[in-house]
């Protein structure tokens, strides 16, 4: 890995961690942001890792951060243990970025626990249904919607909400509150994230995209198809 030299003139490194359930638009929002800021933001996803060992996603994030200042770690991270694994992983494996220059930002897609949230269930189920087989492991056409629903329900029932007053969530430096209930929530979420980052990040030049830029990036992101398949 190329060594980075950090000093006053070097920007911080920002790790954006998604917190969601299946179908909330994590990948669409992330791909859209990377489309808008290709030089600054790179998106990595757990679903692209064949057999996710607990360090693989963190190692991939560190590799990105040797080249770019912002990485989005796209995974549900719906249990506190998964968020803890990320913080622990960085502590153990990062030898290049000073701790004071490494900032963790939570992209919180769910403002309330998903259990019993019928509106969220309907919109995410519909999205997963329409996504069909365009996913690394959840293949709706091949395996049926029943199988996908079972996987989705599993994530919902295990969900542990963000709680920044205790470990591990107290390690987040900044929280961006998002929503997944609207038809075009991923477009709205892209805008919310850009605005939040512009407010929080002082050492990066994040230009405000025009409405056309946003729409183009969003439409392209919705067409995203994984190039890797686990099945
Ligand atoms: P993830 O499981 O959280 O990564 O969800 P995805 O980003 O894969 O989204 C699930 C499906 O819904 C995909 O087929 C997306 O193209 C679609 N999708 C995501 N966000 C939106 C949105 O805001 N509007 C519409 N119309 N479709 C969306
Ligand atoms: Mg995804």
mmCIF file of C-alpha atoms in Angstrom, residues 4-14 69 98 101 202-205:
data_model
loop_
_atom_site.group_PDB
_atom_site.id
_atom_site.type_symbol
_atom_site.label_atom_id
_atom_site.label_comp_id
_atom_site.label_asym_id
_atom_site.label_seq_id
_atom_site.Cartn_x
_atom_site.Cartn_y
_atom_site.Cartn_z
ATOM 1 C CA UNK A 4 0.553 8.573 2.812
ATOM 2 C CA UNK A 5 2.267 11.503 4.381
ATOM 3 C CA UNK A 6 -0.043 13.388 6.661
ATOM 4 C CA UNK A 7 0.644 16.876 7.778
ATOM 5 C CA UNK A 8 -1.141 20.177 8.165
ATOM 6 C CA UNK A 9 -1.578 20.410 4.414
ATOM 7 C CA UNK A 10 -2.947 16.885 4.043
ATOM 8 C CA UNK A 11 -6.665 16.404 4.326
ATOM 9 C CA UNK A 12 -8.332 14.134 6.821
ATOM 10 C CA UNK A 13 -9.631 10.771 5.745
ATOM 11 C CA UNK A 14 -13.389 10.161 6.015
ATOM 12 C CA UNK A 69 -10.033 11.060 1.014
ATOM 13 C CA UNK A 98 -2.980 9.371 12.264
ATOM 14 C CA UNK A 101 -7.048 12.541 10.886
ATOM 15 C CA UNK A 202 -13.560 21.896 5.921
ATOM 16 C CA UNK A 203 -10.572 20.462 4.121
ATOM 17 C CA UNK A 204 -12.250 19.148 0.959
ATOM 18 C CA UNK A 205 -13.644 21.097 -1.935
#
